[in-house]
PDB file of C-alpha atoms in Angstrom:
ATOM      1  CA  MET A   1      -7.798 -15.895   8.044  1.00 84.00           C
ATOM      2  CA  GLU A   2      -4.732 -16.236  10.500  1.00 95.00           C
ATOM      3  CA  TRP A   3      -2.683 -13.286   8.653  1.00 97.00           C
ATOM      4  CA  LYS A   4       0.271 -14.296  10.900  1.00 96.00           C
ATOM      5  CA  ASN A   5       0.777 -17.510   8.878  1.00 96.00           C
ATOM      6  CA  TYR A   6       1.811 -15.473   5.937  1.00 96.00           C
ATOM      7  CA  ILE A   7       4.954 -13.970   7.070  1.00 97.00           C
ATOM      8  CA  ILE A   8       7.905 -13.574   4.576  1.00 97.00           C
ATOM      9  CA  ASN A   9      10.716 -14.933   6.639  1.00 95.00           C
ATOM     10  CA  GLN A  10      13.336 -14.283   4.102  1.00 92.00           C
ATOM     11  CA  CYS A  11      12.441 -10.326   4.372  1.00 92.00           C
ATOM     12  CA  LEU A  12      13.534  -7.968   7.091  1.00 90.00           C
ATOM     13  CA  ALA A  13      11.064  -7.768   9.952  1.00 93.00           C
ATOM     14  CA  SER A  14       8.022  -7.670   9.502  1.00 96.00           C
ATOM     15  CA  VAL A  15       6.278  -8.426   6.135  1.00 97.00           C
ATOM     16  CA  TYR A  16       3.179 -10.632   5.819  1.00 98.00           C
ATOM     17  CA  TYR A  17       1.990 -11.219   2.252  1.00 97.00           C
ATOM     18  CA  ILE A  18      -1.412 -12.739   1.111  1.00 96.00           C
ATOM     19  CA  PRO A  19      -1.910 -13.673  -2.335  1.00 95.00           C
ATOM     20  CA  ASP A  20      -5.805 -13.577  -3.599  1.00 95.00           C
ATOM     21  CA  PHE A  21      -6.923 -11.883  -0.738  1.00 97.00           C
ATOM     22  CA  ILE A  22      -9.646 -10.347  -2.814  1.00 98.00           C
ATOM     23  CA  THR A  23     -11.344 -12.192  -5.818  1.00 97.00           C
ATOM     24  CA  PRO A  24     -11.200 -11.305  -9.503  1.00 97.00           C
ATOM     25  CA  GLN A  25     -14.930 -10.132  -8.871  1.00 98.00           C
ATOM     26  CA  GLU A  26     -13.950  -7.961  -5.894  1.00 98.00           C
ATOM     27  CA  GLU A  27     -11.282  -6.567  -7.753  1.00 98.00           C
ATOM     28  CA  SER A  28     -13.394  -5.568 -10.515  1.00 98.00           C
ATOM     29  CA  TYR A  29     -16.062  -4.041  -8.450  1.00 98.00           C
ATOM     30  CA  LEU A  30     -13.346  -1.759  -6.533  1.00 98.00           C
ATOM     31  CA  LEU A  31     -11.718  -0.643  -9.832  1.00 98.00           C
ATOM     32  CA  SER A  32     -15.414   0.229 -11.202  1.00 98.00           C
ATOM     33  CA  GLN A  33     -16.022   2.433  -7.943  1.00 98.00           C
ATOM     34  CA  VAL A  34     -12.661   3.913  -8.271  1.00 98.00           C
ATOM     35  CA  ASP A  35     -13.456   4.646 -11.933  1.00 97.00           C
ATOM     36  CA  LYS A  36     -16.466   6.649 -10.933  1.00 97.00           C
ATOM     37  CA  THR A  37     -14.924   8.850  -8.808  1.00 96.00           C
ATOM     38  CA  PRO A  38     -15.611  12.543  -9.826  1.00 96.00           C
ATOM     39  CA  LYS A  39     -12.383  14.346 -10.924  1.00 95.00           C
ATOM     40  CA  PRO A  40     -12.306  17.069  -8.237  1.00 96.00           C
ATOM     41  CA  ARG A  41     -12.340  14.299  -5.556  1.00 96.00           C
ATOM     42  CA  TRP A  42      -8.679  13.328  -6.772  1.00 97.00           C
ATOM     43  CA  THR A  43      -5.782  15.038  -5.351  1.00 97.00           C
ATOM     44  CA  GLN A  44      -3.121  15.494  -8.493  1.00 96.00           C
ATOM     45  CA  LEU A  45       0.490  15.154  -7.496  1.00 93.00           C
ATOM     46  CA  SER A  46       3.548  15.245  -9.876  1.00 88.00           C
ATOM     47  CA  ARG A  47       3.802  11.399 -10.020  1.00 85.00           C
ATOM     48  CA  ARG A  48       0.425  10.182  -9.417  1.00 92.00           C
ATOM     49  CA  ARG A  49      -3.080  11.096  -8.179  1.00 97.00           C
ATOM     50  CA  LEU A  50      -4.708   9.870  -4.699  1.00 98.00           C
ATOM     51  CA  ILE A  51      -7.899  10.195  -2.715  1.00 98.00           C
ATOM     52  CA  ASN A  52      -8.197  10.380   0.982  1.00 97.00           C
ATOM     53  CA  TYR A  53     -11.239   8.593   2.555  1.00 97.00           C
ATOM     54  CA  GLY A  54     -12.268   8.796   6.291  1.00 96.00           C
ATOM     55  CA  GLY A  55     -10.571  12.107   6.273  1.00 95.00           C
ATOM     56  CA  VAL A  56      -7.623  13.955   5.434  1.00 94.00           C
ATOM     57  CA  PRO A  57      -4.822  13.175   8.049  1.00 92.00           C
ATOM     58  CA  HIS A  58      -3.225  16.040   9.958  1.00 90.00           C
ATOM     59  CA  PRO A  59      -0.630  16.629  12.733  1.00 89.00           C
ATOM     60  CA  LYS A  60      -3.376  18.338  14.864  1.00 87.00           C
ATOM     61  CA  GLY A  61      -5.809  15.483  14.215  1.00 88.00           C
ATOM     62  CA  MET A  62      -7.896  14.064  11.193  1.00 94.00           C
ATOM     63  CA  ILE A  63     -11.465  15.304  11.076  1.00 92.00           C
ATOM     64  CA  ALA A  64     -13.364  12.336  10.594  1.00 93.00           C
ATOM     65  CA  GLU A  65     -15.668  11.587   7.734  1.00 94.00           C
ATOM     66  CA  PRO A  66     -18.155   8.772   6.742  1.00 94.00           C
ATOM     67  CA  MET A  67     -16.227   6.025   4.781  1.00 97.00           C
ATOM     68  CA  PRO A  68     -18.145   5.142   1.423  1.00 96.00           C
ATOM     69  CA  SER A  69     -20.103   1.929   1.911  1.00 96.00           C
ATOM     70  CA  TRP A  70     -18.352   0.343  -1.027  1.00 97.00           C
ATOM     71  CA  LEU A  71     -15.149   0.836   0.744  1.00 98.00           C
ATOM     72  CA  GLN A  72     -16.491   0.209   4.271  1.00 97.00           C
ATOM     73  CA  SER A  73     -17.009  -3.344   3.642  1.00 97.00           C
ATOM     74  CA  TYR A  74     -12.993  -3.874   2.586  1.00 98.00           C
ATOM     75  CA  VAL A  75     -12.145  -1.956   5.698  1.00 98.00           C
ATOM     76  CA  ASP A  76     -14.192  -4.118   7.852  1.00 97.00           C
ATOM     77  CA  LYS A  77     -12.313  -7.251   6.091  1.00 97.00           C
ATOM     78  CA  ILE A  78      -8.872  -5.880   7.320  1.00 98.00           C
ATOM     79  CA  ASN A  79     -10.482  -5.152  10.789  1.00 97.00           C
ATOM     80  CA  GLN A  80     -11.731  -8.818  10.925  1.00 96.00           C
ATOM     81  CA  LEU A  81      -7.858  -9.883  10.824  1.00 97.00           C
ATOM     82  CA  ASN A  82      -7.651 -10.519  14.411  1.00 93.00           C
ATOM     83  CA  GLY A  83      -4.818  -8.211  16.155  1.00 94.00           C
ATOM     84  CA  VAL A  84      -3.481  -6.926  12.725  1.00 97.00           C
ATOM     85  CA  PHE A  85      -3.701  -3.309  14.622  1.00 95.00           C
ATOM     86  CA  GLU A  86      -2.495  -3.841  18.103  1.00 88.00           C
ATOM     87  CA  ASP A  87      -4.444  -2.844  21.175  1.00 86.00           C
ATOM     88  CA  GLY A  88      -7.910  -3.468  19.761  1.00 88.00           C
ATOM     89  CA  LYS A  89      -7.598  -0.405  17.164  1.00 94.00           C
ATOM     90  CA  LYS A  90      -9.461  -0.340  13.809  1.00 96.00           C
ATOM     91  CA  ALA A  91      -8.885   0.860  10.521  1.00 97.00           C
ATOM     92  CA  ASN A  92     -10.410   4.326   9.914  1.00 96.00           C
ATOM     93  CA  HIS A  93      -8.506   5.751   6.847  1.00 97.00           C
ATOM     94  CA  VAL A  94      -8.149   4.565   3.350  1.00 98.00           C
ATOM     95  CA  LEU A  95      -5.609   6.216   1.070  1.00 98.00           C
ATOM     96  CA  VAL A  96      -6.311   5.273  -2.578  1.00 98.00           C
ATOM     97  CA  ASN A  97      -3.286   5.691  -5.169  1.00 98.00           C
ATOM     98  CA  GLU A  98      -3.176   5.488  -8.730  1.00 98.00           C
ATOM     99  CA  TYR A  99      -0.228   4.422 -10.777  1.00 98.00           C
ATOM    100  CA  LEU A 100      -0.020   4.490 -14.235  1.00 98.00           C
ATOM    101  CA  SER A 101       2.530   2.412 -16.056  1.00 97.00           C
ATOM    102  CA  GLY A 102       5.726   4.222 -15.649  1.00 97.00           C
ATOM    103  CA  GLN A 103       4.491   6.087 -12.477  1.00 97.00           C
ATOM    104  CA  GLY A 104       5.833   5.566  -9.165  1.00 96.00           C
ATOM    105  CA  ILE A 105       7.181   6.863  -6.028  1.00 95.00           C
ATOM    106  CA  MET A 106      10.308   7.965  -4.458  1.00 93.00           C
ATOM    107  CA  PRO A 107      11.703   6.456  -1.342  1.00 93.00           C
ATOM    108  CA  HIS A 108       9.924   7.893   1.843  1.00 92.00           C
ATOM    109  CA  SER A 109       8.313   6.775   5.212  1.00 91.00           C
ATOM    110  CA  VAL A 110       4.765   6.953   6.203  1.00 86.00           C
ATOM    111  CA  GLY A 111       5.621   8.722   9.333  1.00 82.00           C
ATOM    112  CA  PRO A 112       4.050   9.212  12.886  1.00 85.00           C
ATOM    113  CA  LEU A 113       0.358  10.164  11.916  1.00 88.00           C
ATOM    114  CA  PHE A 114      -0.592   6.665  11.648  1.00 93.00           C
ATOM    115  CA  HIS A 115      -0.501   3.483  13.853  1.00 94.00           C
ATOM    116  CA  PRO A 116       2.565   1.688  12.931  1.00 94.00           C
ATOM    117  CA  THR A 117       0.953  -0.954  10.611  1.00 96.00           C
ATOM    118  CA  ILE A 118       0.410  -0.531   6.796  1.00 96.00           C
ATOM    119  CA  THR A 119      -2.111  -2.827   5.149  1.00 98.00           C
ATOM    120  CA  THR A 120      -2.331  -2.328   1.393  1.00 98.00           C
ATOM    121  CA  ILE A 121      -4.682  -4.180  -1.274  1.00 98.00           C
ATOM    122  CA  SER A 122      -3.529  -3.948  -4.909  1.00 98.00           C
ATOM    123  CA  CYS A 123      -5.648  -3.973  -7.751  1.00 98.00           C
ATOM    124  CA  GLY A 124      -5.170  -3.729 -11.631  1.00 98.00           C
ATOM    125  CA  SER A 125      -1.519  -4.587 -12.021  1.00 97.00           C
ATOM    126  CA  HIS A 126       1.428  -5.956 -10.322  1.00 96.00           C
ATOM    127  CA  THR A 127       4.254  -3.786  -9.185  1.00 97.00           C
ATOM    128  CA  VAL A 128       7.716  -4.107  -7.379  1.00 97.00           C
ATOM    129  CA  LEU A 129       8.060  -2.392  -3.930  1.00 97.00           C
ATOM    130  CA  GLU A 130      11.681  -1.667  -3.113  1.00 97.00           C
ATOM    131  CA  PHE A 131      13.030  -0.872   0.587  1.00 96.00           C
ATOM    132  CA  HIS A 132      16.011   1.271   1.441  1.00 95.00           C
ATOM    133  CA  GLU A 133      18.055   2.102   4.520  1.00 93.00           C
ATOM    134  CA  PRO A 134      17.274   5.695   5.378  1.00 89.00           C
ATOM    135  CA  GLN A 135      19.923   8.497   4.852  1.00 75.00           C
ATOM    136  CA  GLU A 136      20.837  11.569   6.576  1.00 70.00           C
ATOM    137  CA  SER A 137      21.067  13.578   3.280  1.00 61.00           C
ATOM    138  CA  ASP A 138      18.184  14.955   1.557  1.00 61.00           C
ATOM    139  CA  ASP A 139      19.906  14.777  -1.829  1.00 60.00           C
ATOM    140  CA  THR A 140      17.188  13.741  -4.270  1.00 57.00           C
ATOM    141  CA  ALA A 141      19.742  12.212  -6.807  1.00 56.00           C
ATOM    142  CA  ALA A 142      21.320  10.314  -4.233  1.00 54.00           C
ATOM    143  CA  SER A 143      18.149   9.077  -3.134  1.00 52.00           C
ATOM    144  CA  MET A 144      16.897   7.681  -6.359  1.00 55.00           C
ATOM    145  CA  GLN A 145      20.358   5.870  -6.850  1.00 64.00           C
ATOM    146  CA  ARG A 146      20.464   3.914  -3.464  1.00 74.00           C
ATOM    147  CA  VAL A 147      20.456   0.195  -3.879  1.00 85.00           C
ATOM    148  CA  PRO A 148      17.572  -1.324  -2.259  1.00 90.00           C
ATOM    149  CA  VAL A 149      18.251  -3.663   0.684  1.00 94.00           C
ATOM    150  CA  THR A 150      15.188  -5.856  -0.240  1.00 95.00           C
ATOM    151  CA  LYS A 151      12.206  -6.078  -2.820  1.00 96.00           C
ATOM    152  CA  LEU A 152       8.603  -7.503  -2.739  1.00 97.00           C
ATOM    153  CA  PHE A 153       6.711  -8.462  -5.684  1.00 96.00           C
ATOM    154  CA  ILE A 154       3.129  -7.148  -5.126  1.00 97.00           C
ATOM    155  CA  GLU A 155       0.597  -8.970  -7.119  1.00 96.00           C
ATOM    156  CA  GLN A 156      -2.922  -7.540  -7.828  1.00 95.00           C
ATOM    157  CA  ARG A 157      -5.571  -8.783  -5.569  1.00 96.00           C
ATOM    158  CA  SER A 158      -2.953  -9.300  -2.806  1.00 97.00           C
ATOM    159  CA  LEU A 159      -2.675  -7.941   0.621  1.00 98.00           C
ATOM    160  CA  LEU A 160       0.566  -6.582   2.059  1.00 98.00           C
ATOM    161  CA  ILE A 161       1.087  -5.870   5.819  1.00 98.00           C
ATOM    162  CA  LEU A 162       4.154  -4.076   6.958  1.00 97.00           C
ATOM    163  CA  LYS A 163       5.192  -3.660  10.705  1.00 96.00           C
ATOM    164  CA  ASP A 164       7.942  -3.212  13.134  1.00 95.00           C
ATOM    165  CA  ASP A 165      11.228  -2.070  11.211  1.00 95.00           C
ATOM    166  CA  MET A 166       9.609  -2.135   7.857  1.00 95.00           C
ATOM    167  CA  TYR A 167       7.291   0.452   8.934  1.00 94.00           C
ATOM    168  CA  ASN A 168       9.435   2.405  11.539  1.00 93.00           C
ATOM    169  CA  LYS A 169      12.941   2.244   9.957  1.00 94.00           C
ATOM    170  CA  TYR A 170      13.097   1.418   6.071  1.00 95.00           C
ATOM    171  CA  LEU A 171      11.872   3.774   3.249  1.00 95.00           C
ATOM    172  CA  HIS A 172       9.968   2.073   0.397  1.00 95.00           C
ATOM    173  CA  SER A 173       9.694   3.232  -3.010  1.00 96.00           C
ATOM    174  CA  ILE A 174       8.351   2.269  -6.373  1.00 97.00           C
ATOM    175  CA  ALA A 175      10.672   2.724  -9.487  1.00 96.00           C
ATOM    176  CA  GLU A 176       9.288   4.949 -12.553  1.00 96.00           C
ATOM    177  CA  VAL A 177       9.261   2.139 -15.157  1.00 97.00           C
ATOM    178  CA  ASP A 178       6.986   0.593 -17.622  1.00 97.00           C
ATOM    179  CA  GLN A 179       8.103  -3.065 -16.855  1.00 98.00           C
ATOM    180  CA  ASP A 180       9.805  -4.885 -14.037  1.00 97.00           C
ATOM    181  CA  VAL A 181      12.579  -7.469 -14.449  1.00 95.00           C
ATOM    182  CA  VAL A 182      12.148 -10.151 -11.899  1.00 93.00           C
ATOM    183  CA  ASP A 183      15.434 -10.734  -9.786  1.00 92.00           C
ATOM    184  CA  GLU A 184      16.518 -13.020  -7.102  1.00 88.00           C
ATOM    185  CA  ASN A 185      16.588  -9.972  -4.751  1.00 91.00           C
ATOM    186  CA  ILE A 186      12.710 -10.260  -4.560  1.00 94.00           C
ATOM    187  CA  SER A 187      12.143 -11.642  -0.952  1.00 95.00           C
ATOM    188  CA  ASN A 188       8.727 -13.245  -1.677  1.00 93.00           C
ATOM    189  CA  LEU A 189       9.666 -14.671  -4.934  1.00 90.00           C
ATOM    190  CA  SER A 190       8.868 -18.335  -3.609  1.00 87.00           C
ATOM    191  CA  ARG A 191       5.239 -17.149  -2.457  1.00 86.00           C
ATOM    192  CA  ILE A 192       3.820 -15.302  -5.617  1.00 84.00           C
ATOM    193  CA  ASN A 193       1.096 -16.790  -7.639  1.00 67.00           C
ATOM    194  CA  CYS A 194       0.355 -14.222 -10.322  1.00 61.00           C
ATOM    195  CA  GLN A 195      -3.069 -15.717 -12.148  1.00 56.00           C
ATOM    196  CA  ASP A 196      -1.699 -19.161 -11.502  1.00 61.00           C
ATOM    197  CA  THR A 197       1.677 -18.497 -13.679  1.00 66.00           C
ATOM    198  CA  LYS A 198       5.042 -19.350 -12.066  1.00 77.00           C
ATOM    199  CA  ILE A 199       6.893 -15.973 -12.120  1.00 85.00           C
ATOM    200  CA  GLN A 200      10.775 -16.848 -11.948  1.00 86.00           C
ATOM    201  CA  ALA A 201      14.026 -14.872 -11.952  1.00 88.00           C
ATOM    202  CA  GLY A 202      14.584 -13.067 -15.157  1.00 92.00           C
ATOM    203  CA  ASP A 203      10.962 -12.728 -16.363  1.00 93.00           C
ATOM    204  CA  VAL A 204      10.219  -9.382 -17.532  1.00 96.00           C
ATOM    205  CA  LEU A 205       6.616  -8.078 -16.659  1.00 96.00           C
ATOM    206  CA  LYS A 206       4.918  -5.079 -18.445  1.00 97.00           C
ATOM    207  CA  ARG A 207       2.974  -3.021 -15.928  1.00 98.00           C
ATOM    208  CA  LYS A 208      -0.776  -1.644 -16.213  1.00 98.00           C
ATOM    209  CA  THR A 209      -2.592   0.761 -14.130  1.00 98.00           C
ATOM    210  CA  ARG A 210      -2.528  -0.015 -10.606  1.00 98.00           C
ATOM    211  CA  ILE A 211      -4.959   1.006  -7.890  1.00 98.00           C
ATOM    212  CA  SER A 212      -3.690   0.685  -4.461  1.00 98.00           C
ATOM    213  CA  PHE A 213      -6.035   0.792  -1.052  1.00 98.00           C
ATOM    214  CA  THR A 214      -3.793   1.525   1.768  1.00 98.00           C
ATOM    215  CA  ILE A 215      -6.030   0.803   4.787  1.00 98.00           C
ATOM    216  CA  ARG A 216      -4.675   2.051   8.189  1.00 97.00           C
ATOM    217  CA  HIS A 217      -5.521   3.433  11.624  1.00 96.00           C
ATOM    218  CA  VAL A 218      -5.349   7.203  12.313  1.00 96.00           C
ATOM    219  CA  PRO A 219      -4.977   7.603  16.186  1.00 94.00           C
ATOM    220  CA  LYS A 220      -5.786  11.448  16.374  1.00 91.00           C
ATOM    221  CA  THR A 221      -9.305  12.128  14.952  1.00 91.00           C
ATOM    222  CA  SER A 222     -12.049  14.562  15.762  1.00 83.00           C
ATOM    223  CA  LYS A 223     -15.669  14.794  14.865  1.00 72.00           C
ATOM    224  CA  MET A 224     -15.321  18.504  15.314  1.00 64.00           C
ATOM    225  CA  LYS A 225     -13.885  21.046  12.587  1.00 57.00           C
ATOM    226  CA  ILE A 226     -10.126  21.671  13.789  1.00 46.00           C
ATOM    227  CA  LYS A 227      -8.441  25.012  13.037  1.00 47.00           C
ATOM    228  CA  LEU A 228      -5.513  23.781  11.170  1.00 40.00           C
ATOM    229  CA  PHE A 229      -3.853  27.118  10.487  1.00 37.00           C
TER     230      PHE A 229
END
């Protein structure tokens, strides 16, 4: 697959969006594997829960852990996208996020722990990803009221790739809503193909539980135990 053909030219640099990157059968398989995950394996946050696979990133370095076989094949699938990570780098970490309907995440950046490329496979539900200019203030209320500079409609089974300023400059967020109103500010509106149904501006779509798999490269890793504190 030539992933560079899927660039969203209407968006800020650089966004690549590939619908139907995985099949419905693969989606069901991934969701079933996540559903089997023991509760202690999850990290519970205030607005969602998550799992780290491959290790837990840390400024002093990530202690590399084996990737489960059911997930490794999808890490390999990303690594087979020639050049998606520059300089021959390969994905070695997966962050699994669970978003129930109504859950989201505040505007944030990914930071320097990772190679500046994000690849995300979405399963279970659509969402709308919003991008914001960075702000100097740490005012939480002001952060939540900011108008996004662009939006992306993320379908289930799609792959999203973010690079350049979309990784390094702009913050991204997901609103805490039960449904999304499709509007003309969605940069990939002409490219979405949700279950063969044409989505148009003005449509109101209810969210379901979404599981995202963010597959990326952690440059600083170790096979030895690191003293973190």
